[in-house]
Coordinates of C-alpha atoms in Angstrom, one line a residue:
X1 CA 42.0 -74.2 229.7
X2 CA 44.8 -76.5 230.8
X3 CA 42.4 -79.1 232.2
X4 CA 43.0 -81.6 230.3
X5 CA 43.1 -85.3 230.9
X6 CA 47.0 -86.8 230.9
X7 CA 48.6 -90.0 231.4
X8 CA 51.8 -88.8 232.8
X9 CA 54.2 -91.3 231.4
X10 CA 58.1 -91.7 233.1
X11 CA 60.3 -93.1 230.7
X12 CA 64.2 -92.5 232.4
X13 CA 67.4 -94.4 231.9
X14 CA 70.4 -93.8 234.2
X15 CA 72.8 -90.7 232.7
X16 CA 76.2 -89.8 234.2
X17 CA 74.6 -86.8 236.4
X18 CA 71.0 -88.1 237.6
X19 CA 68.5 -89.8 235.7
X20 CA 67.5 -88.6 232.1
X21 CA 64.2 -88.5 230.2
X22 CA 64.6 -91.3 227.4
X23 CA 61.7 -88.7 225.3
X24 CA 63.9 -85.5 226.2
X25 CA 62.8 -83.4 223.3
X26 CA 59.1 -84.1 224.4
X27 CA 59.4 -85.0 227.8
X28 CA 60.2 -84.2 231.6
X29 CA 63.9 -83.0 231.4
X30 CA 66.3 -84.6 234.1
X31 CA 65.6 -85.8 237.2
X32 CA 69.0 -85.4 239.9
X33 CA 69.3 -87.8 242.4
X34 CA 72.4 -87.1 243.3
X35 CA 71.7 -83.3 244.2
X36 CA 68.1 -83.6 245.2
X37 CA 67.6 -87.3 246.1
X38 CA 64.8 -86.7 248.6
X39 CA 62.4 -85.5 245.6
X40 CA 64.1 -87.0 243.2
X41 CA 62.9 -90.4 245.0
X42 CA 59.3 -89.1 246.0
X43 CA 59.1 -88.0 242.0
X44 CA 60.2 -91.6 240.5
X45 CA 58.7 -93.4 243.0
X46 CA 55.0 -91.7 242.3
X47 CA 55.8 -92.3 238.5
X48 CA 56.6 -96.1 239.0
X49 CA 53.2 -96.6 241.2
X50 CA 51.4 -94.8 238.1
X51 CA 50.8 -92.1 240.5
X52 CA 49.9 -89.5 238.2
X53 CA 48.2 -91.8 235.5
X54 CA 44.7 -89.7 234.9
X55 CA 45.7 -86.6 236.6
X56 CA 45.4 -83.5 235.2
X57 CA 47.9 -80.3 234.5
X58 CA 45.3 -78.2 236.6
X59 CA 47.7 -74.8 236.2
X60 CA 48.8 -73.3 233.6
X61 CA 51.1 -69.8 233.8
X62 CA 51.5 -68.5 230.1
X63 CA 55.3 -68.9 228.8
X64 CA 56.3 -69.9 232.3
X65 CA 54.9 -72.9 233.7
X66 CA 52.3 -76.0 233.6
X67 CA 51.4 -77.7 236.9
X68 CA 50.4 -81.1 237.8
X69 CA 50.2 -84.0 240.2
X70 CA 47.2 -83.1 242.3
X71 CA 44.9 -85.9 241.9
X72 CA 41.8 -83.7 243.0
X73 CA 42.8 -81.8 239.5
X74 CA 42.4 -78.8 241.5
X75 CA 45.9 -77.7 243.0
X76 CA 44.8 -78.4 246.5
X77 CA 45.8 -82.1 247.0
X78 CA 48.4 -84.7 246.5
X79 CA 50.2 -87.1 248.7
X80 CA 54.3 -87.7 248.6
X81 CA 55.4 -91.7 249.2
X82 CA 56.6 -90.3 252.4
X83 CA 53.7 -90.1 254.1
X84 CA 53.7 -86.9 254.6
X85 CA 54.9 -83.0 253.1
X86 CA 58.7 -83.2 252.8
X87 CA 61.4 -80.7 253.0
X88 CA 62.5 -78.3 250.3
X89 CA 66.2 -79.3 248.3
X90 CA 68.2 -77.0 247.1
X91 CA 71.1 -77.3 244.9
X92 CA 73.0 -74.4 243.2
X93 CA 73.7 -76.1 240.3
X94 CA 70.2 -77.0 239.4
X95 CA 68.4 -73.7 237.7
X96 CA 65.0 -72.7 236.5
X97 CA 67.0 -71.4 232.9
X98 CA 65.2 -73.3 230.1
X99 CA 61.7 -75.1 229.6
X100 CA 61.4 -78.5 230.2
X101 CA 62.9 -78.1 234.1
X102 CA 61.1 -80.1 236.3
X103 CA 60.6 -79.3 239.7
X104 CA 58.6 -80.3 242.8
X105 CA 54.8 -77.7 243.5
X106 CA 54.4 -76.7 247.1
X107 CA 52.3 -74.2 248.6
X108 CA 55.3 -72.9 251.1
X109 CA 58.4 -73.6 252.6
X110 CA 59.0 -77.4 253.1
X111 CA 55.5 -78.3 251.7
X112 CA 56.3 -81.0 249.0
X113 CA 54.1 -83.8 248.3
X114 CA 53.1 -85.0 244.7
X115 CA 52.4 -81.7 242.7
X116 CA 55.2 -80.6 240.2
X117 CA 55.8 -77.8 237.7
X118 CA 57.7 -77.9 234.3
X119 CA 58.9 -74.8 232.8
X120 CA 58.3 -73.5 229.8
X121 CA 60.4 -70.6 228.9
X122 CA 63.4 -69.4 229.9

């Protein structure tokens, strides 16, 4: 089972294209807010109010992606610094080709709020 108890930690330092993980190898990937800067705001800013501290990675799709963010542990909650769900981003740049991607969880067009997904495989 993937419920197990995390302390999501952000560690980033400015890069030349976005913001990159200082712990790459083990960590989030990259975090664009230059293509994405809606989520790539509601994602930092969730990280720097220790937002996900004690949350748990409540999904977990073999050799393609583990799921977090949802306070409730359970994949049906979560809150963005906005308030309220936020509007999908898209960039064409920005690809699902390799784990370690980081992207915002929704349950439907333009349903952000806190939940994420990294990938795993390519």
């Amino acid at each position: 089972s993937c419920q197990q108890h995390i302390d999501l930690k952000c560690f980033f330092f400015q890069a030349e294209d976005g913001i990159r993980d200082a712990q790459e190898s083990r960590g989030l990937g990259d975090v664009y807010k230059r293509q994405v800067p809606v989520t790539a705001e509601n994602f930092l800013e969730l990280c720097e109010e220790k937002y996900y501290n004690n949350t748990k990675f409540h999904r977990l799709v073999k050799n393609f992606v583990i799921q977090g963010g949802d306070p409730t542990g359970k994949g049906s909650g979560g809150m963005s610094i906005y308030g309220c769900e936020f509007e999908d981003e898209f960039n064409e740049k920005l690809k699902h080709n390799k784990p370690g991607v980081l992207s915002m969880a929704n349950s439907g067009p333009n349903t952000n709020t806190s939940q994420f997904f990294i990938t795993l495989n390519q």
